[in-house]
Short mmCIF file of C-alpha atoms (C1' of nucleotides) in Angstrom, two decimals:
data_model
loop_
_atom_site.label_atom_id
_atom_site.label_comp_id
_atom_site.label_asym_id
_atom_site.label_seq_id
_atom_site.Cartn_x
_atom_site.Cartn_y
_atom_site.Cartn_z
CA MET A 1 6.96 18.79 9.68
CA ILE A 2 8.91 15.89 11.14
CA SER A 3 12.56 16.64 11.92
CA SER A 4 15.52 14.51 12.97
CA HIS A 5 14.73 15.37 16.62
CA ASP A 6 11.57 13.32 16.28
CA PHE A 7 13.26 10.04 15.42
CA LYS A 8 15.98 7.87 16.90
CA GLN A 9 18.57 5.83 15.09
CA ILE A 10 18.17 2.06 15.65
CA ASN A 11 21.24 1.07 13.64
CA LYS A 12 23.33 2.34 10.73
CA TYR A 13 20.47 2.26 8.22
CA LEU A 14 17.32 2.16 10.36
CA TYR A 15 15.41 4.96 12.11
CA GLU A 16 12.33 4.92 14.34
CA ILE A 17 9.63 7.47 15.10
CA PRO A 18 8.33 6.22 18.48
CA ARG A 19 4.68 5.63 19.22
CA SER A 20 4.81 8.49 21.69
CA PHE A 21 5.35 10.95 18.81
CA ARG A 22 1.61 11.21 18.18
CA ALA A 23 -1.30 10.05 20.32
CA ASP A 24 -3.08 8.35 17.42
CA MET A 25 -0.18 6.04 16.47
CA ARG A 26 -0.95 2.35 17.12
CA VAL A 27 2.61 1.18 16.41
CA PRO A 28 6.02 2.87 15.94
CA ALA A 29 7.07 3.96 12.45
CA ARG A 30 10.39 2.79 11.05
CA PHE A 31 12.23 3.82 7.91
CA TYR A 32 15.43 2.69 6.22
CA ALA A 33 17.83 5.42 5.06
CA ASP A 34 21.29 6.90 5.30
CA SER A 35 22.01 10.57 5.97
CA GLU A 36 21.89 11.49 2.28
CA LEU A 37 18.55 9.74 1.66
CA GLN A 38 17.11 11.45 4.75
CA LYS A 39 17.88 14.80 3.13
CA ALA A 40 16.11 13.68 -0.04
CA ILE A 41 12.76 13.32 1.79
CA GLN A 42 12.91 16.64 3.65
CA GLY A 43 11.04 18.43 0.88
CA ASP A 44 7.96 16.19 0.89
CA ARG A 45 5.34 14.83 3.28
CA SER A 46 6.45 11.19 3.16
CA LEU A 47 7.48 10.90 6.84
CA GLU A 48 4.20 12.47 7.94
CA GLN A 49 2.37 10.03 5.66
CA LEU A 50 4.37 7.16 7.20
CA VAL A 51 3.29 8.24 10.70
CA ASN A 52 -0.31 8.49 9.42
CA THR A 53 -0.21 4.85 8.31
CA ALA A 54 0.86 3.86 11.85
CA THR A 55 -2.67 4.84 12.98
CA LEU A 56 -4.49 2.37 10.71
CA PRO A 57 -6.84 -0.11 12.43
CA GLY A 58 -5.31 -3.57 12.77
CA ILE A 59 -1.71 -2.54 11.94
CA VAL A 60 0.90 -4.79 13.58
CA LYS A 61 4.56 -4.34 14.52
CA TYR A 62 5.63 -1.22 12.61
CA ALA A 63 4.58 1.12 9.85
CA LEU A 64 7.58 0.72 7.51
CA ALA A 65 9.16 2.71 4.71
CA MET A 66 11.99 1.80 2.38
CA PRO A 67 14.98 4.03 1.46
CA ASP A 68 13.38 5.02 -1.87
CA MET A 69 10.37 6.49 -0.05
CA HIS A 70 8.57 9.59 -1.29
CA GLN A 71 5.16 11.20 -1.05
CA GLY A 72 2.19 9.30 -2.49
CA TYR A 73 -1.60 9.12 -2.29
CA GLY A 74 -2.24 8.75 1.45
CA PHE A 75 0.49 6.17 2.02
CA PRO A 76 4.09 6.99 1.12
CA ILE A 77 5.47 5.25 -1.95
CA GLY A 78 8.00 2.79 -0.55
CA GLY A 79 5.62 2.00 2.32
CA VAL A 80 4.90 -1.40 3.89
CA VAL A 81 1.91 -1.84 6.21
CA ALA A 82 0.69 -5.19 7.59
CA THR A 83 -2.75 -5.43 9.20
CA GLN A 84 -4.02 -8.41 11.16
CA LEU A 85 -6.92 -10.51 9.89
CA PRO A 86 -9.84 -10.76 10.14
CA ASP A 87 -10.74 -7.16 11.02
CA GLY A 88 -7.61 -5.22 10.08
CA ILE A 89 -8.09 -2.84 7.17
CA ILE A 90 -7.32 -3.02 3.49
CA SER A 91 -6.76 0.31 1.72
CA PRO A 92 -6.60 1.10 -2.01
CA GLY A 93 -4.16 3.91 -1.19
CA GLY A 94 -1.83 1.31 0.35
CA VAL A 95 -1.60 -0.40 -3.03
CA GLY A 96 -1.58 2.59 -5.35
CA TYR A 97 -3.35 3.55 -8.54
CA ASP A 98 -1.25 1.26 -10.68
CA ILE A 99 -2.25 -2.09 -9.17
CA ASN A 100 0.53 -4.69 -9.68
CA CYS A 101 2.86 -2.26 -11.30
CA GLY A 102 5.96 -4.41 -11.49
CA VAL A 103 9.15 -5.45 -13.21
CA ARG A 104 10.04 -8.40 -15.40
CA LEU A 105 13.63 -9.32 -16.18
CA LEU A 106 14.39 -11.23 -19.38
CA ALA A 107 17.81 -12.51 -20.36
CA THR A 108 19.47 -13.49 -23.61
CA GLN A 109 22.48 -15.71 -24.27
CA LEU A 110 24.18 -12.76 -26.01
CA GLU A 111 27.20 -10.87 -24.77
CA LYS A 112 27.21 -7.11 -25.23
CA GLU A 113 29.84 -7.17 -28.02
CA GLU A 114 27.80 -9.64 -30.04
CA ALA A 115 24.62 -7.55 -29.78
CA ALA A 116 26.24 -4.10 -30.17
CA PRO A 117 25.84 -3.83 -33.99
CA TYR A 118 22.10 -4.51 -33.68
CA LEU A 119 21.16 -2.33 -30.70
CA GLU A 120 19.92 0.54 -32.85
CA ASP A 121 17.64 -1.79 -34.81
CA LEU A 122 16.51 -3.61 -31.66
CA ALA A 123 15.51 -0.30 -30.05
CA SER A 124 13.52 0.65 -33.16
CA ALA A 125 11.85 -2.78 -33.37
CA LEU A 126 10.89 -2.69 -29.68
CA TYR A 127 9.45 0.79 -30.07
CA ALA A 128 7.48 -0.28 -33.16
CA ASN A 129 6.17 -3.56 -31.69
CA CYS A 130 5.41 -2.56 -28.09
CA PRO A 131 2.62 0.06 -28.09
CA SER A 132 3.41 2.87 -25.66
CA GLY A 133 2.06 6.21 -24.52
CA LEU A 134 -0.91 7.57 -22.62
CA GLY A 135 -4.20 5.85 -23.47
CA LYS A 136 -2.61 3.76 -26.20
CA GLY A 137 -4.30 0.53 -27.33
CA GLY A 138 -2.58 -2.76 -28.15
CA HIS A 139 -2.26 -5.23 -31.02
CA ILE A 140 -4.02 -8.11 -29.30
CA LYS A 141 -7.79 -7.80 -29.61
CA LEU A 142 -9.97 -9.58 -27.08
CA LYS A 143 -13.32 -11.10 -27.96
CA PRO A 144 -16.31 -9.82 -25.99
CA GLY A 145 -16.27 -11.37 -22.53
CA GLU A 146 -12.72 -12.67 -22.90
CA LEU A 147 -11.37 -10.03 -20.52
CA ASP A 148 -13.34 -11.63 -17.65
CA LEU A 149 -11.56 -14.93 -18.30
CA LEU A 150 -8.21 -13.18 -18.67
CA VAL A 151 -8.39 -11.51 -15.26
CA VAL A 152 -9.38 -14.77 -13.56
CA LYS A 153 -6.69 -16.90 -15.22
CA GLY A 154 -3.87 -14.33 -15.41
CA ALA A 155 -0.71 -15.66 -17.07
CA LYS A 156 -2.44 -19.05 -17.55
CA TRP A 157 -4.68 -17.28 -20.09
CA ALA A 158 -1.55 -16.11 -21.95
CA LEU A 159 -0.11 -19.64 -21.83
CA LYS A 160 -3.24 -21.13 -23.35
CA ARG A 161 -3.23 -18.52 -26.14
CA GLY A 162 0.42 -19.19 -27.02
CA TYR A 163 1.83 -15.95 -25.60
CA ALA A 164 3.75 -17.60 -22.75
CA THR A 165 5.72 -20.72 -21.86
CA GLU A 166 5.50 -22.91 -18.75
CA SER A 167 8.96 -21.62 -17.88
CA ASP A 168 7.70 -18.00 -17.95
CA LEU A 169 4.90 -18.84 -15.51
CA GLU A 170 7.25 -20.67 -13.14
CA ARG A 171 9.40 -17.53 -13.12
CA THR A 172 6.54 -15.14 -12.29
CA GLU A 173 5.45 -14.24 -8.76
CA GLU A 174 2.50 -16.55 -7.87
CA GLY A 175 2.78 -18.12 -11.33
CA GLY A 176 1.19 -14.95 -12.72
CA CYS A 177 -2.24 -16.01 -11.42
CA LEU A 178 -3.65 -14.77 -8.13
CA GLU A 179 -6.58 -16.62 -6.64
CA GLY A 180 -9.73 -14.79 -5.67
CA ALA A 181 -9.88 -12.45 -8.67
CA ASP A 182 -13.52 -11.67 -9.43
CA PRO A 183 -14.45 -9.72 -12.58
CA GLY A 184 -17.93 -9.35 -11.09
CA LYS A 185 -16.40 -6.87 -8.63
CA VAL A 186 -14.89 -4.75 -11.42
CA SER A 187 -16.88 -1.90 -13.01
CA ASP A 188 -17.82 -1.87 -16.69
CA ARG A 189 -15.85 1.32 -17.05
CA ALA A 190 -12.66 -0.37 -15.81
CA LYS A 191 -13.29 -3.23 -18.25
CA ASN A 192 -13.88 -0.81 -21.11
CA ARG A 193 -10.63 0.99 -20.37
CA GLY A 194 -8.78 -2.32 -20.11
CA GLN A 195 -10.38 -3.95 -23.15
CA ASP A 196 -7.76 -2.91 -25.73
CA GLN A 197 -4.82 -1.96 -23.48
CA VAL A 198 -3.44 -5.37 -22.63
CA GLY A 199 0.08 -5.75 -24.03
CA THR A 200 0.89 -2.03 -23.88
CA LEU A 201 3.61 -0.19 -22.01
CA GLY A 202 1.83 2.98 -20.88
CA SER A 203 3.56 6.21 -19.92
CA GLY A 204 5.15 7.91 -16.91
CA ASN A 205 7.99 5.88 -15.44
CA HIS A 206 7.09 2.76 -17.40
CA PHE A 207 9.75 1.53 -19.80
CA ILE A 208 11.35 -1.29 -21.70
CA GLU A 209 15.11 -1.27 -21.41
CA ILE A 210 17.91 -3.30 -22.96
CA ASP A 211 20.63 -3.66 -20.34
CA MET A 212 23.98 -5.34 -19.92
CA VAL A 213 25.19 -7.07 -16.78
CA ASP A 214 27.83 -4.72 -15.43
CA ARG A 215 28.85 -6.56 -12.26
CA ILE A 216 28.10 -9.82 -10.49
CA PHE A 217 28.07 -9.80 -6.67
CA ASP A 218 26.96 -13.36 -5.98
CA GLU A 219 28.20 -15.77 -8.63
CA PRO A 220 26.33 -18.96 -7.57
CA VAL A 221 23.00 -17.14 -7.18
CA ALA A 222 23.45 -15.26 -10.47
CA THR A 223 24.27 -18.53 -12.25
CA ARG A 224 21.10 -20.08 -10.87
CA MET A 225 19.14 -17.19 -12.39
CA GLY A 226 20.98 -17.58 -15.70
CA ILE A 227 22.78 -14.25 -15.31
CA PHE A 228 26.44 -13.68 -16.28
CA HIS A 229 28.84 -10.75 -16.71
CA ASN A 230 28.46 -8.74 -19.96
CA GLN A 231 25.17 -10.47 -20.77
CA VAL A 232 22.43 -8.61 -22.64
CA THR A 233 19.15 -8.52 -20.68
CA VAL A 234 15.78 -6.82 -21.11
CA GLN A 235 13.64 -5.22 -18.41
CA ILE A 236 9.93 -4.43 -18.55
CA HIS A 237 8.40 -1.94 -16.10
CA SER A 238 4.63 -1.69 -16.53
CA GLY A 239 1.38 -2.32 -14.71
CA SER A 240 -2.38 -2.68 -15.08
CA ARG A 241 -2.91 0.45 -17.24
CA GLY A 242 -6.36 2.06 -17.29
CA PHE A 243 -7.94 -1.14 -15.89
CA GLY A 244 -6.16 -0.99 -12.53
CA HIS A 245 -6.38 2.77 -12.38
CA GLN A 246 -10.16 2.64 -12.71
CA VAL A 247 -10.44 -0.16 -10.11
CA CYS A 248 -8.53 2.04 -7.66
CA SER A 249 -10.63 5.13 -8.46
CA ASP A 250 -13.89 3.17 -8.12
CA TYR A 251 -12.99 1.70 -4.72
CA VAL A 252 -11.54 4.91 -3.29
CA LYS A 253 -14.92 6.47 -4.03
CA ARG A 254 -16.96 3.52 -2.72
CA LEU A 255 -14.93 3.12 0.48
CA GLN A 256 -15.21 6.87 1.22
CA LYS A 257 -18.96 6.29 1.47
CA THR A 258 -18.71 3.40 3.92
CA ILE A 259 -15.83 4.64 6.08
CA GLN A 260 -17.98 6.23 8.79
CA GLN A 261 -19.96 3.08 9.53
CA TYR A 262 -16.81 1.44 10.88
CA GLY A 263 -16.10 4.33 13.24
CA PHE A 264 -12.53 4.87 12.03
CA SER A 265 -11.04 8.29 12.52
CA LEU A 266 -8.29 8.74 9.96
CA PRO A 267 -5.71 11.57 9.94
CA ASP A 268 -5.99 11.84 6.14
CA ARG A 269 -8.97 11.20 3.84
CA GLU A 270 -6.61 9.51 1.41
CA LEU A 271 -6.10 6.64 3.89
CA VAL A 272 -9.64 5.51 2.99
CA CYS A 273 -10.04 1.83 3.89
CA ALA A 274 -12.39 -0.93 5.06
CA PRO A 275 -12.00 -3.93 7.35
CA LEU A 276 -10.89 -6.96 5.36
CA SER A 277 -13.82 -8.83 6.86
CA SER A 278 -16.32 -6.30 5.45
CA PRO A 279 -18.17 -6.68 2.13
CA GLU A 280 -16.35 -3.63 0.71
CA GLY A 281 -12.96 -4.93 1.86
CA GLN A 282 -13.61 -8.33 0.28
CA ASP A 283 -14.87 -6.73 -2.94
CA TYR A 284 -11.80 -4.50 -3.25
CA LEU A 285 -9.53 -7.51 -2.64
CA ALA A 286 -11.29 -9.44 -5.44
CA ALA A 287 -11.13 -6.47 -7.84
CA MET A 288 -7.49 -5.74 -6.95
CA ASN A 289 -6.56 -9.36 -7.65
CA ALA A 290 -8.30 -9.09 -11.03
CA ALA A 291 -6.25 -5.97 -11.83
CA ALA A 292 -3.10 -7.75 -10.64
CA ASN A 293 -3.76 -10.64 -13.02
CA TYR A 294 -4.37 -8.11 -15.80
CA ALA A 295 -0.91 -6.63 -15.12
CA PHE A 296 0.76 -10.08 -15.19
CA VAL A 297 -0.84 -10.69 -18.60
CA ASN A 298 0.19 -7.21 -19.75
CA ARG A 299 3.86 -7.86 -18.98
CA GLN A 300 3.54 -11.33 -20.53
CA LEU A 301 2.19 -9.93 -23.81
CA LEU A 302 4.95 -7.31 -23.84
CA THR A 303 7.36 -10.24 -23.42
CA TYR A 304 5.76 -11.83 -26.50
CA HIS A 305 6.27 -8.58 -28.47
CA ILE A 306 9.88 -8.36 -27.26
CA ARG A 307 10.57 -11.93 -28.41
CA ARG A 308 9.11 -11.09 -31.85
CA SER A 309 11.34 -8.02 -32.00
CA PHE A 310 14.50 -9.98 -31.19
CA GLU A 311 13.48 -12.58 -33.77
CA GLN A 312 12.92 -9.91 -36.46
CA VAL A 313 16.26 -8.22 -35.91
CA LEU A 314 18.56 -11.09 -34.93
CA ALA A 315 17.33 -14.26 -36.67
CA GLY A 316 20.12 -15.60 -38.87
CA LYS A 317 22.56 -12.97 -37.57
CA VAL A 318 23.49 -14.36 -34.14
CA LYS A 319 23.66 -18.00 -33.07
CA ASN A 320 21.01 -17.67 -30.37
CA HIS A 321 18.44 -14.88 -30.12
CA HIS A 322 16.22 -16.62 -27.58
CA VAL A 323 14.86 -14.44 -24.75
CA TYR A 324 14.45 -16.25 -21.41
CA GLN A 325 12.51 -15.08 -18.39
CA VAL A 326 14.45 -14.61 -15.15
CA TYR A 327 11.62 -13.37 -12.90
CA ASP A 328 8.60 -11.07 -12.66
CA ILE A 329 7.69 -9.19 -9.49
CA ALA A 330 4.90 -6.89 -8.32
CA HIS A 331 5.65 -3.71 -6.39
CA ASN A 332 2.13 -2.29 -5.88
CA MET A 333 0.06 -4.96 -4.11
CA ALA A 334 -1.71 -6.07 -0.97
CA ARG A 335 -1.33 -9.78 -0.17
CA ILE A 336 -2.70 -12.06 2.53
CA GLU A 337 0.35 -13.78 4.04
CA GLU A 338 1.46 -15.47 7.24
CA HIS A 339 4.16 -13.71 9.24
CA GLU A 340 5.65 -14.04 12.70
CA VAL A 341 4.62 -11.24 15.05
CA ASP A 342 5.58 -11.33 18.73
CA GLY A 343 6.58 -14.98 18.43
CA ARG A 344 3.29 -16.08 16.85
CA ARG A 345 2.53 -16.81 13.19
CA ILE A 346 -0.49 -14.76 12.23
CA LYS A 347 -2.39 -13.95 9.05
CA VAL A 348 -1.85 -10.41 7.85
CA CYS A 349 -2.64 -8.28 4.84
CA VAL A 350 0.71 -6.86 3.71
CA HIS A 351 0.32 -3.65 1.73
CA ARG A 352 3.40 -3.05 -0.41
CA LYS A 353 3.17 0.27 -2.23
CA GLY A 354 6.29 0.95 -4.21
CA ALA A 355 7.77 -1.95 -2.28
CA THR A 356 8.71 -5.41 -3.49
CA ARG A 357 8.12 -8.77 -1.89
CA ALA A 358 11.50 -10.23 -0.97
CA PHE A 359 10.97 -13.58 0.74
CA GLY A 360 14.02 -15.28 2.19
CA PRO A 361 15.36 -18.74 1.30
CA GLY A 362 13.11 -21.70 2.04
CA SER A 363 9.72 -20.03 1.63
CA SER A 364 7.12 -22.47 0.34
CA LEU A 365 5.71 -19.66 -1.81
CA LEU A 366 8.86 -19.57 -3.95
CA PRO A 367 9.15 -21.75 -7.06
CA GLY A 368 11.36 -24.84 -6.68
CA ILE A 369 14.03 -23.40 -8.98
CA TYR A 370 14.62 -20.45 -6.62
CA ARG A 371 13.44 -21.76 -3.23
CA ASP A 372 16.89 -22.29 -1.73
CA ILE A 373 18.36 -18.94 -2.88
CA GLY A 374 15.48 -16.69 -1.82
CA GLN A 375 13.11 -14.64 -3.94
CA PRO A 376 14.69 -12.76 -6.84
CA VAL A 377 14.01 -9.03 -6.48
CA LEU A 378 14.23 -6.63 -9.42
CA VAL A 379 14.90 -2.97 -8.64
CA PRO A 380 15.01 -0.63 -11.63
CA GLY A 381 16.95 2.61 -11.33
CA SER A 382 15.98 5.89 -12.91
CA MET A 383 16.41 6.31 -16.66
CA GLY A 384 20.03 6.11 -17.77
CA THR A 385 21.21 4.74 -14.42
CA ALA A 386 21.82 1.24 -13.07
CA SER A 387 19.24 -1.39 -12.13
CA TRP A 388 19.71 -4.19 -9.62
CA VAL A 389 18.97 -7.87 -9.11
CA LEU A 390 18.88 -8.97 -5.47
CA VAL A 391 17.47 -11.81 -3.38
CA GLY A 392 15.37 -11.70 -0.23
CA THR A 393 16.93 -12.80 3.07
CA GLU A 394 16.04 -14.10 6.51
CA GLY A 395 16.44 -10.45 7.60
CA SER A 396 13.62 -9.26 5.35
CA MET A 397 11.34 -11.87 6.92
CA THR A 398 12.07 -10.72 10.50
CA GLN A 399 12.30 -6.96 9.83
CA THR A 400 9.96 -6.00 6.99
CA PHE A 401 7.34 -8.73 6.40
CA GLY A 402 9.57 -9.99 3.57
CA SER A 403 9.79 -6.69 1.68
CA ILE A 404 12.31 -4.26 0.22
CA CYS A 405 12.43 -1.15 -1.98
CA HIS A 406 11.15 -0.89 -5.56
CA GLY A 407 13.38 1.63 -7.30
CA ALA A 408 15.33 4.85 -6.96
CA GLY A 409 12.35 6.90 -5.74
CA ARG A 410 11.60 10.47 -6.72
CA VAL A 411 13.27 13.49 -5.17
CA ILE A 412 11.32 16.16 -7.07
CA SER A 413 7.79 16.03 -8.45
CA ARG A 414 6.89 15.43 -12.07
CA SER A 415 5.83 19.06 -12.51
CA LYS A 416 9.09 20.40 -11.03
CA ALA A 417 11.12 18.02 -13.19
CA LYS A 418 9.27 19.17 -16.29
CA LYS A 419 10.20 22.78 -15.51
CA ALA A 420 13.83 22.00 -14.67
CA VAL A 421 14.66 19.64 -17.56
CA ARG A 422 14.31 19.89 -21.34
CA GLY A 423 13.37 16.52 -22.85
CA ALA A 424 15.27 17.05 -26.11
CA LYS A 425 18.49 17.97 -24.27
CA LEU A 426 18.15 15.00 -21.93
CA ARG A 427 17.74 12.71 -24.91
CA GLU A 428 20.96 14.10 -26.43
CA GLU A 429 22.78 13.52 -23.14
CA LEU A 430 21.58 9.91 -22.93
CA GLU A 431 22.54 9.24 -26.56
CA ALA A 432 25.96 10.81 -25.85
CA CYS A 433 26.37 8.19 -23.10
CA GLY A 434 25.76 5.52 -25.73
CA ILE A 435 22.16 4.82 -24.69
CA HIS A 436 19.71 4.50 -27.57
CA VAL A 437 16.47 6.34 -26.77
CA ARG A 438 13.04 5.83 -28.31
CA VAL A 439 10.33 7.99 -26.79
CA SER A 440 6.90 9.28 -27.81
CA SER A 441 6.63 12.22 -25.38
CA MET A 442 9.52 14.66 -24.77
CA SER A 443 7.81 16.21 -21.74
CA GLY A 444 7.25 12.69 -20.44
CA LEU A 445 10.98 12.07 -20.85
CA ALA A 446 11.81 15.23 -18.87
CA GLU A 447 9.60 14.06 -15.97
CA GLU A 448 11.74 10.94 -15.74
CA ALA A 449 15.12 12.69 -15.74
CA PRO A 450 17.66 10.97 -13.49
CA SER A 451 18.11 14.29 -11.65
CA ALA A 452 14.50 13.94 -10.46
CA TYR A 453 15.36 10.68 -8.67
CA LYS A 454 17.47 9.47 -5.78
CA ASP A 455 20.69 7.55 -6.41
CA VAL A 456 19.61 3.91 -6.83
CA ASP A 457 23.06 2.58 -5.89
CA ARG A 458 22.75 4.34 -2.54
CA VAL A 459 19.23 2.92 -2.02
CA ILE A 460 20.60 -0.58 -2.70
CA GLU A 461 23.51 -0.01 -0.31
CA VAL A 462 20.96 0.65 2.43
CA VAL A 463 18.78 -2.45 1.87
CA HIS A 464 21.88 -4.65 1.48
CA GLY A 465 23.58 -3.08 4.51
CA ALA A 466 20.41 -3.37 6.61
CA GLY A 467 20.32 -7.09 5.80
CA ILE A 468 16.87 -7.13 4.18
CA ALA A 469 18.25 -8.13 0.76
CA LYS A 470 21.45 -9.38 -0.81
CA LYS A 471 23.03 -7.95 -3.98
CA VAL A 472 23.26 -10.36 -6.92
CA ALA A 473 23.96 -8.27 -10.03
CA ARG A 474 24.07 -4.69 -11.30
CA LEU A 475 22.75 -3.84 -14.77
CA ILE A 476 23.46 -0.75 -16.90
CA PRO A 477 21.31 0.50 -19.78
CA LEU A 478 22.06 0.19 -23.51
CA ALA A 479 18.68 1.26 -24.91
CA VAL A 480 15.49 2.64 -23.43
CA ILE A 481 11.94 2.66 -24.86
CA LYS A 482 9.43 5.00 -23.20
CA GLY A 483 5.83 6.10 -23.68
"C1'" DA B 1 0.27 5.71 -12.33
"C1'" DT B 2 -3.99 7.73 -15.31
"C1'" DG B 3 -8.75 8.94 -21.66
"C1'" DT B 4 -4.40 14.32 -15.16
"C1'" DC B 5 -12.96 15.92 -14.33
"C1'" DC B 6 -18.30 12.32 -15.67
#
DNA sequence: ATGTCC
């Protein structure tokens, strides 16, 4: 158990566990928090897991964790680990089971008052049109072999099939198409699971939410993103479904078999990994990129279903029911990037697990429309609470390999939440707050109770205060659709 | 997160 005696405070929101804490640490571990958020992680193993990641071969600078951190598979969720190429490691546990789980923000030209009479119908239409729930299949059937093309082309596949616009792709991280995706490195079982699940929400903490813009913090940046006070927006939180899950399972198993030949001694089996330069490392990277492209397409097809839903309910009733894309970000990924370490620019593999890329202004990897303001970052809160739009800063580039948090972060486990909360009662409470709820599983709803999560506003205060992101807008929920 | 065991 790691206590406050084991770490030192670097500044108001940053703490460090020095390398001397454990003989096997290659770099110090740093985490962002305030006193309240520190208390929230005392009940789990996330700090120990953070220290464990500091032992990984090839890690540079620091093992990092964001203020929403909590216990995960091997790596903490909210963890950021960069390893130096060519021989630093890549680890499936540093990405997570839901490869390219992420968030897409869509915006309308409607103000809340204009949409209010139709919210009930919009919630029902979204629930009817966007398949959700565990193992659920979708409306869009792929021809045999088409999935291989889909995972290579990503959002470009959706564009060609009429499910996306050029503007959507420009407003998606990496244009919604990662290079180096190879379906030949993906098992038939993963493909079978993914075959009919594209364009589906899933379960757990995945959701579609209608929100309104509650507060603007940076008017010029918000205007650039097309965001204004009182505006109705839509958020999608989903990932790569059974496809990505199976890719992760397959490679965890395969890499466990090859781990000993590289002579790594790991403090936890779940940190299973391979050098990026190895055949297994390269194969996982290619399979992970395929799963990431699958997830981009998944959120794109959900966007298509959302647009159909708005059309069905609002056509002829409001002057403009168009749904625009603001941005789409991944928060479970490993990416090869260049970063400055000890005054030199080097190539690293940045694992962001429950962490979001947040590049500062001027990055050549940002689309022209957003290059001068920094990368838009979308941070959903827990159900019924606020969500945030931010931008990356120069500070995120120097402190965290251009990364910030991904959400509120759990405080208690799913199983504990299920025991403590009754789904039906929670639904009543949300409806009493004026939030329309559509949900297929009441126990699933209980697992996602706001009381099971940290306070997202506090998490945002930390990343903003630490200078690794800048607040742009705060959103509050009007309707939530869950699996 | 996830056809919560192939």
